[in-house]
Coordinates of C-alpha atoms (C1' of nucleotides) in Angstrom, one line a residue:
Chain A
M52 CA 0.1 -0.1 -0.1
S53 CA 1.4 3.3 -0.8
T54 CA -1.5 5.6 -0.1
D55 CA -1.9 7.0 3.4
S56 CA -5.3 8.3 3.7
S57 CA -4.4 10.6 6.8
T58 CA -2.5 13.6 6.5
R59 CA -4.2 14.7 3.3
L60 CA -4.7 18.3 2.5
P61 CA -3.9 19.8 6.1
G62 CA -7.0 22.1 6.5
A63 CA -9.4 19.7 4.9
A64 CA -12.6 19.0 6.4
R65 CA -12.4 15.5 7.8
P66 CA -15.0 12.8 6.7
L67 CA -17.9 12.7 9.3
R68 CA -17.6 8.9 9.6
P69 CA -14.0 8.4 11.0
A70 CA -13.1 6.0 7.8
V71 CA -13.7 2.4 7.6
P72 CA -10.5 0.5 9.1
E73 CA -8.4 -1.5 6.7
A74 CA -9.2 -5.0 8.3
T75 CA -12.7 -4.2 7.9
V76 CA -12.8 -3.5 4.3
A77 CA -10.6 -6.5 3.7
R78 CA -13.5 -8.7 5.2
L79 CA -16.5 -6.9 3.6
P80 CA -15.9 -8.7 0.4
V81 CA -16.5 -12.0 2.4
Y82 CA -19.5 -10.7 4.1
L83 CA -21.0 -9.9 0.6
R84 CA -20.3 -13.2 -0.8
A85 CA -21.8 -15.0 2.1
L86 CA -24.8 -12.7 1.9
T87 CA -25.2 -12.8 -1.7
A88 CA -25.1 -17.0 -1.4
A89 CA -28.0 -16.6 1.3
A90 CA -29.9 -14.5 -1.1
E91 CA -29.6 -17.0 -3.7
D92 CA -31.0 -19.6 -1.0
G93 CA -34.4 -17.5 -0.4
V94 CA -33.1 -16.0 3.1
D95 CA -34.1 -12.6 3.9
T96 CA -32.8 -12.4 7.1
L97 CA -29.3 -13.1 8.9
S98 CA -28.2 -12.8 12.3
S99 CA -24.5 -11.5 13.0
D100 CA -24.1 -15.1 14.5
E101 CA -25.1 -16.7 11.3
L102 CA -23.0 -14.4 9.1
A103 CA -20.0 -15.2 11.2
T104 CA -20.8 -18.4 10.8
A105 CA -20.5 -18.3 7.1
A106 CA -17.8 -15.8 6.8
G107 CA -15.5 -17.8 9.3
V108 CA -15.0 -15.0 11.8
G109 CA -16.6 -14.3 15.3
S110 CA -20.1 -12.8 15.7
A111 CA -18.5 -9.8 17.6
M112 CA -16.4 -8.9 14.6
V113 CA -19.2 -9.0 12.2
R114 CA -21.2 -6.5 14.2
K115 CA -18.1 -4.1 14.9
D116 CA -17.6 -4.3 11.1
L117 CA -21.0 -3.7 10.1
S118 CA -21.2 -0.8 12.6
H119 CA -18.5 1.3 10.9
L120 CA -20.9 1.3 8.0
G121 CA -23.7 2.7 9.9
S122 CA -26.8 1.0 12.0
Y123 CA -28.2 -1.4 9.0
G124 CA -29.5 -4.1 11.6
T125 CA -32.5 -4.7 13.9
R126 CA -32.4 -5.7 17.1
G127 CA -33.8 -9.0 17.8
V128 CA -33.8 -9.8 14.4
G129 CA -30.7 -9.6 12.5
Y130 CA -29.8 -7.9 9.0
E131 CA -32.0 -7.9 6.4
V132 CA -29.9 -9.3 3.4
D133 CA -31.0 -7.5 0.4
Y134 CA -30.6 -4.1 2.2
L135 CA -27.2 -5.3 3.5
I136 CA -25.9 -6.4 0.4
Y137 CA -26.7 -3.1 -1.1
Q138 CA -25.3 -1.2 1.7
I139 CA -21.8 -3.1 1.4
S140 CA -21.9 -3.0 -2.2
R141 CA -22.3 0.8 -2.4
E142 CA -19.5 1.2 0.5
L143 CA -16.9 -0.7 -1.7
G144 CA -17.9 1.1 -4.6
L145 CA -19.7 -1.8 -6.7
T146 CA -22.5 -0.1 -7.6
Q147 CA -20.3 1.5 -10.8
D148 CA -18.6 -0.1 -13.3
W149 CA -14.9 -0.6 -12.9
R150 CA -13.1 -0.9 -16.1
V151 CA -9.9 -3.2 -15.9
L152 CA -7.1 -3.8 -18.1
I153 CA -5.2 -7.1 -17.6
V154 CA -1.4 -7.1 -19.1
G155 CA -0.1 -10.3 -19.9
A156 CA -2.2 -13.2 -21.7
G157 CA -0.4 -16.2 -20.4
N158 CA -1.9 -18.7 -18.2
L159 CA -2.8 -16.5 -15.4
G160 CA -4.0 -13.8 -17.7
H161 CA -6.2 -16.3 -19.4
A162 CA -7.6 -17.3 -15.8
L163 CA -8.1 -14.1 -14.6
A164 CA -10.1 -13.1 -18.2
N165 CA -12.4 -16.0 -17.6
Y166 CA -13.1 -15.4 -14.0
G167 CA -16.8 -15.2 -13.8
G168 CA -16.5 -13.5 -10.1
F169 CA -15.5 -10.1 -11.8
A170 CA -18.4 -9.1 -13.9
S171 CA -20.9 -10.1 -11.3
R172 CA -19.2 -7.5 -9.0
G173 CA -19.1 -4.5 -11.4
F174 CA -15.7 -5.3 -12.9
R175 CA -15.3 -5.4 -16.7
V176 CA -12.4 -6.5 -18.5
V177 CA -11.9 -4.1 -21.2
A178 CA -8.8 -5.2 -22.7
L179 CA -6.0 -7.9 -22.6
L180 CA -2.8 -6.9 -23.7
D181 CA 0.3 -9.1 -24.1
L182 CA 4.2 -8.6 -24.9
D183 CA 4.5 -11.2 -27.1
A184 CA 3.4 -10.6 -30.5
A185 CA 2.9 -14.1 -31.5
R186 CA -0.1 -14.0 -29.0
V187 CA -1.6 -11.1 -30.0
G188 CA -4.9 -11.8 -32.1
E189 CA -5.8 -14.7 -29.9
H190 CA -9.2 -14.6 -28.6
I191 CA -10.1 -15.1 -24.8
A192 CA -13.5 -14.6 -23.2
G193 CA -15.0 -12.3 -25.9
L194 CA -11.7 -10.3 -26.0
H195 CA -9.0 -10.4 -28.6
V196 CA -5.5 -10.0 -27.2
D197 CA -4.0 -6.6 -28.3
S198 CA -0.2 -5.5 -28.2
V199 CA 0.9 -4.1 -24.9
D200 CA 2.2 -1.2 -27.5
R201 CA -1.3 -0.2 -27.4
L202 CA -1.4 0.1 -23.7
E203 CA -1.7 4.0 -23.3
Q204 CA -4.3 4.1 -26.3
V205 CA -6.2 1.6 -24.7
V206 CA -6.3 3.2 -21.2
A207 CA -7.1 6.6 -22.6
E208 CA -9.9 5.2 -24.8
A209 CA -11.5 2.8 -22.5
G210 CA -11.2 4.9 -19.1
V211 CA -9.4 2.3 -17.3
H212 CA -9.7 2.6 -13.7
I213 CA -7.7 -0.8 -12.4
G214 CA -4.6 -2.4 -14.3
V215 CA -3.8 -5.9 -13.6
L216 CA -0.2 -7.2 -14.0
A217 CA 0.0 -10.7 -14.9
L218 CA 3.6 -10.8 -16.3
P219 CA 7.0 -11.8 -15.4
A220 CA 8.6 -10.1 -12.7
D221 CA 11.4 -8.3 -15.1
A222 CA 8.4 -6.5 -17.0
A223 CA 6.5 -5.5 -14.2
Q224 CA 7.8 -2.5 -13.0
A225 CA 8.1 -0.8 -16.6
T226 CA 4.6 -1.8 -17.6
C227 CA 3.3 -0.5 -14.1
D228 CA 5.3 3.0 -14.9
R229 CA 3.4 3.2 -18.0
L230 CA 0.1 2.5 -16.6
V231 CA 0.7 5.0 -13.9
A232 CA 2.1 7.6 -16.7
A233 CA -1.3 7.0 -18.5
G234 CA -3.3 7.7 -15.2
V235 CA -4.1 4.4 -13.6
T236 CA -4.2 4.9 -10.0
S237 CA -5.1 1.3 -8.8
V238 CA -2.8 -1.7 -9.6
L239 CA -3.3 -5.2 -8.8
N240 CA 0.1 -7.0 -9.2
F241 CA 0.4 -10.9 -9.5
A242 CA 4.3 -10.5 -10.5
P243 CA 6.4 -11.7 -7.7
C244 CA 8.6 -8.4 -7.4
V245 CA 7.9 -5.1 -5.2
L246 CA 6.7 -2.3 -7.4
E247 CA 7.3 1.4 -6.8
V248 CA 4.7 3.9 -7.6
P249 CA 4.5 7.5 -7.0
A250 CA 2.2 8.8 -3.8
G251 CA -1.7 8.5 -4.7
V252 CA -1.4 5.3 -6.6
M253 CA -2.3 2.2 -4.8
V254 CA -0.9 -1.2 -5.4
R255 CA -1.9 -4.6 -4.1
K256 CA 0.2 -7.6 -4.5
V257 CA -0.7 -11.3 -4.7
D258 CA 2.0 -13.8 -4.8
L259 CA 1.3 -17.2 -5.1
S260 CA 4.6 -18.6 -3.8
T261 CA 4.5 -16.3 -1.0
E262 CA 1.3 -18.2 0.3
L263 CA 3.0 -21.5 -0.1
Q264 CA 5.7 -20.5 1.8
I265 CA 3.6 -19.6 5.0
L266 CA 1.9 -22.8 4.7
A267 CA 5.2 -24.5 4.8
F268 CA 6.2 -22.4 7.7
H269 CA 3.4 -23.5 9.8
Q270 CA 3.4 -27.0 8.7
Q271 CA 7.1 -27.4 9.5
R272 CA 6.3 -25.8 12.9
R273 CA 3.6 -28.1 13.3
V274 CA 5.7 -31.4 12.5
F275 CA 8.0 -30.5 15.3
Q276 CA 5.2 -30.0 17.7
V277 CA 4.1 -33.5 16.8
E278 CA 7.6 -34.8 17.1
R279 CA 8.0 -33.5 20.5
H280 CA 4.5 -34.5 21.6
P281 CA 3.7 -37.4 19.8
V282 CA 0.0 -38.2 19.6
A283 CA -2.2 -40.8 18.4
G284 CA -2.7 -39.6 14.7
R285 CA -1.6 -40.4 11.0
S286 CA 1.8 -39.4 10.5
R287 CA 2.2 -41.2 6.7
V288 CA 5.1 -39.1 5.9
P289 CA 8.2 -40.0 7.9
L290 CA 8.8 -37.5 10.4
A291 CA 12.6 -37.7 10.0
E292 CA 12.1 -36.1 6.5
A293 CA 10.6 -32.9 8.0
L294 CA 14.5 -32.1 9.2
Chain B
M21 CA -6.2 -19.6 9.5
S22 CA -7.9 -22.5 11.7
T23 CA -4.8 -23.5 13.9
D24 CA -4.2 -21.8 17.1
S25 CA -0.7 -22.2 18.3
S26 CA -1.4 -21.2 21.5
T27 CA -3.2 -23.4 24.3
R28 CA -1.4 -26.7 22.9
L29 CA -1.2 -29.4 25.2
P30 CA -1.2 -27.9 28.5
G31 CA 1.6 -29.1 30.3
A32 CA 4.0 -28.9 27.2
A33 CA 7.3 -27.3 27.1
R34 CA 7.3 -24.1 25.5
P35 CA 9.4 -23.3 22.6
L36 CA 12.6 -21.7 23.5
R37 CA 12.5 -18.7 20.9
P38 CA 8.7 -17.2 21.8
A39 CA 7.8 -18.2 18.2
V40 CA 7.8 -15.9 14.9
P41 CA 4.9 -13.5 14.9
E42 CA 2.5 -14.1 11.8
A43 CA 3.0 -10.8 10.4
T44 CA 6.8 -11.3 10.1
V45 CA 6.1 -14.5 8.7
A46 CA 4.2 -13.0 5.8
R47 CA 7.0 -10.7 5.6
L48 CA 10.0 -13.3 5.2
P49 CA 9.3 -14.4 1.7
V50 CA 9.5 -10.7 0.6
Y51 CA 12.8 -10.6 2.1
L52 CA 13.9 -13.8 0.6
R53 CA 13.3 -12.8 -2.8
A54 CA 15.0 -9.4 -2.3
L55 CA 17.8 -11.1 -0.6
T56 CA 17.8 -13.8 -3.6
A57 CA 17.9 -10.7 -6.4
A58 CA 20.5 -9.1 -4.5
A59 CA 23.0 -12.5 -4.5
E60 CA 22.3 -12.9 -8.2
D61 CA 23.6 -9.3 -8.6
G62 CA 26.6 -10.3 -6.8
V63 CA 26.2 -8.3 -3.8
D64 CA 27.3 -10.1 -0.8
T65 CA 25.9 -7.7 2.0
L66 CA 23.0 -5.6 2.8
S67 CA 22.3 -3.3 5.6
S68 CA 18.8 -3.1 7.0
D69 CA 18.0 0.1 5.3
E70 CA 18.7 -1.4 1.8
L71 CA 16.9 -4.5 2.5
A72 CA 13.8 -2.5 3.7
T73 CA 14.1 -0.5 0.2
A74 CA 14.1 -3.7 -1.9
A75 CA 11.2 -5.3 0.1
G76 CA 9.2 -1.9 0.4
V77 CA 9.0 -1.9 4.2
G78 CA 10.6 0.3 7.0
S79 CA 14.0 -0.4 8.2
A80 CA 13.3 -0.6 11.9
M81 CA 10.8 -3.5 10.6
V82 CA 13.1 -5.4 8.7
R83 CA 15.5 -5.5 11.9
K84 CA 12.8 -6.2 14.5
D85 CA 11.4 -9.0 11.9
L86 CA 15.0 -10.7 11.6
S87 CA 15.9 -10.4 15.2
H88 CA 12.9 -12.6 15.7
L89 CA 15.1 -15.3 14.1
G90 CA 18.3 -14.6 16.0
S91 CA 21.2 -12.2 15.5
Y92 CA 22.2 -12.6 12.2
G93 CA 23.6 -9.3 11.3
T94 CA 26.6 -7.7 12.1
R95 CA 26.8 -4.0 13.5
G96 CA 28.5 -1.4 11.4
V97 CA 28.2 -3.8 8.4
G98 CA 24.6 -5.1 7.6
Y99 CA 23.6 -8.5 6.8
E100 CA 25.5 -11.3 4.7
V101 CA 23.1 -11.8 2.0
D102 CA 23.9 -15.6 1.5
Y103 CA 24.1 -16.4 5.3
L104 CA 20.5 -14.8 5.9
I105 CA 19.1 -16.4 2.6
Y106 CA 20.0 -19.7 4.2
Q107 CA 18.6 -18.7 8.0
I108 CA 15.4 -17.8 6.4
S109 CA 15.1 -20.6 4.1
R110 CA 15.6 -22.8 7.1
E111 CA 12.8 -20.9 9.2
L112 CA 10.3 -21.3 6.5
G113 CA 11.0 -24.8 6.0
L114 CA 12.0 -24.5 2.4
T115 CA 15.4 -26.6 2.8
Q116 CA 13.2 -29.7 2.3
D117 CA 10.8 -30.4 -0.8
W118 CA 7.3 -30.1 -0.2
R119 CA 4.9 -32.0 -2.5
V120 CA 2.2 -30.5 -4.0
L121 CA -1.3 -31.5 -5.4
I122 CA -3.0 -29.4 -7.3
V123 CA -6.8 -30.1 -7.9
G124 CA -8.3 -28.4 -10.9
A125 CA -6.6 -28.2 -14.3
G126 CA -8.6 -25.2 -15.6
N127 CA -6.7 -21.8 -16.6
L128 CA -5.7 -21.2 -12.7
G129 CA -4.6 -24.8 -12.4
H130 CA -2.4 -24.2 -15.5
A131 CA -0.8 -21.3 -14.3
L132 CA -0.1 -22.9 -11.1
A133 CA 1.5 -26.0 -12.5
N134 CA 3.9 -23.6 -14.9
Y135 CA 4.7 -21.3 -12.5
G136 CA 8.4 -21.4 -12.0
G137 CA 8.5 -19.5 -8.7
F138 CA 7.7 -23.0 -6.8
A139 CA 10.4 -25.4 -7.7
S140 CA 12.9 -22.8 -6.8
R141 CA 11.8 -22.7 -3.4
G142 CA 11.3 -26.5 -2.7
F143 CA 7.7 -26.6 -3.8
R144 CA 7.3 -30.0 -6.3
V145 CA 4.0 -30.0 -7.9
V146 CA 3.5 -33.7 -7.8
A147 CA 0.3 -34.3 -9.4
L148 CA -2.6 -32.1 -11.3
L149 CA -6.3 -33.6 -10.9
D150 CA -9.3 -32.4 -12.6
L151 CA -13.3 -33.2 -12.2
D152 CA -13.5 -33.2 -16.0
A153 CA -13.1 -36.5 -17.4
A154 CA -12.4 -34.9 -20.6
R155 CA -9.7 -33.1 -19.6
V156 CA -7.6 -36.2 -17.9
G157 CA -5.0 -37.3 -19.9
E158 CA -3.8 -33.8 -21.2
H159 CA -0.2 -32.8 -20.6
I160 CA 0.5 -30.1 -18.6
A161 CA 4.4 -28.9 -17.4
G162 CA 5.5 -32.3 -17.5
L163 CA 2.8 -33.6 -15.4
H164 CA -0.3 -35.4 -17.2
V165 CA -3.6 -34.6 -15.7
D166 CA -5.4 -37.2 -13.8
S167 CA -9.0 -37.8 -12.4
V168 CA -10.0 -36.6 -9.1
D169 CA -11.1 -40.1 -8.3
R170 CA -7.7 -41.0 -7.5
L171 CA -7.1 -38.2 -5.0
E172 CA -6.9 -40.3 -2.0
Q173 CA -4.4 -42.7 -3.9
V174 CA -2.0 -39.6 -5.2
V175 CA -1.9 -38.5 -1.5
A176 CA -1.0 -41.7 -0.3
E177 CA 1.4 -42.5 -2.8
A178 CA 3.3 -39.4 -3.2
G179 CA 2.8 -38.2 0.3
V180 CA 1.4 -35.0 -0.4
H181 CA 1.9 -32.2 2.0
I182 CA -0.3 -29.4 0.7
G183 CA -3.2 -29.3 -1.3
V184 CA -4.0 -26.4 -3.6
L185 CA -7.8 -26.0 -5.0
A186 CA -8.1 -24.3 -7.9
L187 CA -11.7 -25.1 -8.7
P188 CA -14.9 -23.7 -8.8
A189 CA -16.5 -23.0 -5.4
D190 CA -19.3 -25.5 -5.4
A191 CA -16.7 -28.2 -5.5
A192 CA -14.2 -26.8 -3.2
Q193 CA -15.6 -28.4 0.4
A194 CA -16.4 -31.4 -0.9
T195 CA -12.7 -31.7 -2.5
C196 CA -11.1 -30.4 0.8
D197 CA -12.9 -32.7 3.0
R198 CA -11.1 -35.5 0.7
L199 CA -7.7 -34.3 1.0
V200 CA -8.1 -33.6 5.1
A201 CA -9.5 -37.2 5.5
A202 CA -6.6 -38.4 3.2
G203 CA -4.5 -36.7 5.6
V204 CA -3.3 -33.6 4.0
T205 CA -3.0 -30.6 6.5
S206 CA -2.3 -27.6 4.5
V207 CA -4.6 -26.4 1.9
L208 CA -4.4 -23.2 -0.2
N209 CA -7.8 -22.2 -1.8
F210 CA -8.5 -20.1 -5.0
A211 CA -12.3 -21.0 -4.9
P212 CA -14.0 -17.9 -3.7
C213 CA -15.9 -19.7 -0.8
V214 CA -15.0 -20.5 3.1
L215 CA -13.7 -23.7 3.7
E216 CA -14.6 -25.8 7.1
V217 CA -11.6 -27.6 8.4
P218 CA -10.9 -29.6 11.5
A219 CA -8.6 -28.2 14.0
G220 CA -5.0 -28.7 13.2
V221 CA -5.5 -28.2 9.7
M222 CA -4.4 -24.8 8.3
V223 CA -6.4 -23.2 5.4
R224 CA -5.2 -19.8 3.4
K225 CA -7.4 -18.1 1.1
V226 CA -6.5 -16.3 -2.2
D227 CA -9.4 -14.3 -3.6
L228 CA -8.7 -12.6 -6.8
S229 CA -12.2 -10.7 -6.8
T230 CA -11.8 -9.7 -3.0
E231 CA -8.3 -7.9 -3.9
L232 CA -10.4 -6.0 -6.7
Q233 CA -13.0 -5.2 -4.3
I234 CA -10.5 -3.5 -1.8
L235 CA -8.8 -1.6 -4.6
A236 CA -12.2 -0.5 -5.8
F237 CA -12.9 0.7 -2.3
H238 CA -9.7 3.1 -2.2
Q239 CA -10.2 4.2 -5.5
Q240 CA -13.9 5.4 -4.9
R241 CA -12.7 7.0 -1.8
R242 CA -10.0 8.7 -3.4
V243 CA -12.5 10.0 -6.0
F244 CA -14.6 11.5 -3.4
Q245 CA -11.3 13.3 -2.0
V246 CA -10.6 14.8 -5.2
E247 CA -14.2 15.8 -5.6
R248 CA -14.3 17.9 -2.5
H249 CA -10.9 19.3 -3.1
P250 CA -10.1 19.5 -6.7
V251 CA -6.6 19.7 -7.3
A252 CA -4.7 20.0 -10.6
G253 CA -4.5 16.8 -12.0
R254 CA -5.9 14.7 -14.5
S255 CA -9.2 13.2 -14.2
R256 CA -9.8 11.6 -17.5
V257 CA -13.1 9.9 -15.9
P258 CA -15.9 12.2 -15.5
L259 CA -16.2 12.5 -11.7
A260 CA -20.1 12.2 -11.9
E261 CA -19.5 8.5 -12.7
A262 CA -17.9 7.6 -9.5
L263 CA -21.6 8.3 -7.9
Chain C
dT116 C1' -50.0 -4.1 27.9
dC117 C1' -46.6 -6.8 30.2
dG118 C1' -42.8 -9.8 30.3
dA119 C1' -39.8 -13.0 28.3
dC120 C1' -36.7 -13.6 24.9
dT121 C1' -33.5 -12.4 20.8
dT122 C1' -30.2 -9.4 18.7
dT123 C1' -27.9 -5.4 17.8
dG124 C1' -24.2 -1.8 18.8
dT125 C1' -20.8 -0.2 21.9
dG126 C1' -17.5 0.7 25.8
dC127 C1' -13.5 -1.5 27.8
dA128 C1' -9.5 -4.5 28.2
dT129 C1' -6.4 -7.1 26.0
dT130 C1' -3.3 -8.5 22.4
dC131 C1' -0.9 -7.8 18.4
dG132 C1' 1.8 -4.9 15.2
dT133 C1' 4.5 -0.6 14.0
dT134 C1' 7.7 3.0 15.0
dC135 C1' 10.8 5.7 17.6
dA136 C1' 15.0 6.3 19.7
dC137 C1' 19.4 5.0 21.3
dA138 C1' 22.9 2.2 23.3
dA139 C1' 26.1 -1.2 22.5
dG140 C1' 29.2 -3.3 18.7
dT141 C1' 32.0 -3.2 14.7
dG142 C1' 35.2 -1.6 11.1
dC143 C1' 38.1 1.8 9.2
dC144 C1' 41.6 5.5 9.1
dT145 C1' 45.0 7.9 11.4
Chain D
dA248 C1' 45.6 2.8 20.2
dG249 C1' 42.2 5.6 19.7
dG250 C1' 38.5 8.1 17.8
dC251 C1' 34.9 8.5 14.0
dA252 C1' 31.3 6.9 11.2
dC253 C1' 28.3 3.2 10.6
dT254 C1' 24.7 -0.3 11.6
dT255 C1' 22.3 -3.7 14.6
dG256 C1' 19.5 -5.2 18.2
dT257 C1' 16.0 -3.5 21.4
dG258 C1' 13.2 -1.2 25.0
dA259 C1' 9.4 1.8 25.2
dA260 C1' 5.7 4.7 23.3
dC261 C1' 2.2 4.1 20.1
dG262 C1' -1.8 2.7 17.3
dA263 C1' -4.5 -0.7 15.1
dA264 C1' -7.4 -4.7 15.9
dT265 C1' -9.7 -8.4 18.4
dG266 C1' -12.7 -10.2 21.7
dC267 C1' -15.8 -9.8 26.0
dA268 C1' -20.1 -8.3 28.2
dC269 C1' -23.8 -5.8 28.5
dA270 C1' -27.2 -2.3 28.2
dA271 C1' -30.6 -0.8 24.7
dA272 C1' -34.0 -1.9 21.5
dG273 C1' -36.6 -4.8 19.0
dT274 C1' -40.0 -9.4 18.6
dC275 C1' -43.7 -12.0 20.1
dG276 C1' -47.4 -14.8 22.7
dA277 C1' -50.6 -14.4 26.4

DNA sequence: TCGACTTTGTGCATTCGTTCACAAGTGCCT
DNA sequence: AGGCACTTGTGAACGAATGCACAAAGTCGA
């Protein structure tokens, strides 16, 4: 993250609600998904407890999170599903359609372009660019792959809001710079590298191998635990191996 | 996360080092990557300040993070790159090879199977399974796609440590259950749903659309800011649209 | 209308994570 | 040998996030 929402225009009027905490924002999409699923099942009301179970968190946290958006529940009853869906969507800005540009038409770019979860939440992939001239012209998910040379043009013409980098690490920074220069202020980076951007541009990183490494850390730690306190339970994999 | 490393076997001897904080663990892979890059450039020593820049964090945090692993730096000099790479790798458990099973051979499964960042960090994809019988037999990244029916068999024979779910949400829970029943205790979930697992099994979730939603939230917020305090600066996209 | 029951919203305590600031080491130059 | 410049490691202050517990506010049935 490179934007600090504090210290903005010294004399500026502070927003009335004291801003939604980052941790809460990260959970809102999870609630939203649970709510959508419930709505499809015909449920029209959920208690914080039920929502908490569906989202895999504690009920107190659900209530506190939702309280940051306003008082949208009814005591003794719970939250009306449709209404809450609307409120969360609005808070997240999903009521408008965001135009997304994916750079990199490799496997990951393909996967992203085909992912159905985007369109239903107001994200529209407007173009798919690739560095490899050989790949230009392919047809993926209703889009034809275009050359990365046309990046600036596409950003300007389509009014791209969010750029997604699904390309090798060595091309990521240069491409990111071009996106930023073209006016994109939100970037989702799948390349395994740290991007430098000017203040005011927001970058989020998704790193596949990082996730595996975190899992490995915990798994290793657990093996040590088991080793010191052997418990009845499967250990198909010889423990010696873990050293 | 569903494992609580506290409250484990009441009378058990506590580990000598008070455990590495979760937030630190999440950053270790980033440091590792920066260190590896430095090593390839022939750098043999890095200060916390240089490492911090490369990793995109503050230098105090680098020092505190690394201090949790031990005292591997030299005052007045910095950290020896090779040595630190080794120590972090060991801490993360990357010195052994982890056997990974990917379930779901769609675009995302393809992307994961082809991803080069795994092998170099001790992660070996031992199999790629799919629910779609039509896809069985395909050849991807040196693996042939097998049927998900053979899941239990593959887990047992290959000694799978980590399961990766790259399939639709409606098949995720059932497949996860099968993995867990077969003895897998670490799962990386790309399906957009919350998985329930018994205590002792660790799940990490990567959600593509969640990341976009978080970006959208901040972008929207920024547009409001600009609207209230118009600053010289591009706003290609009509502001009215953001309402 | 009243009382039993349910569930939200929130003040408070606690834990976790980050940043600051500096003493204590280390290498280098004279 | 001694002083200087540099960098680590860490106590302490701060801030963010989580969980607890309960008053306030609503529903429902009699």
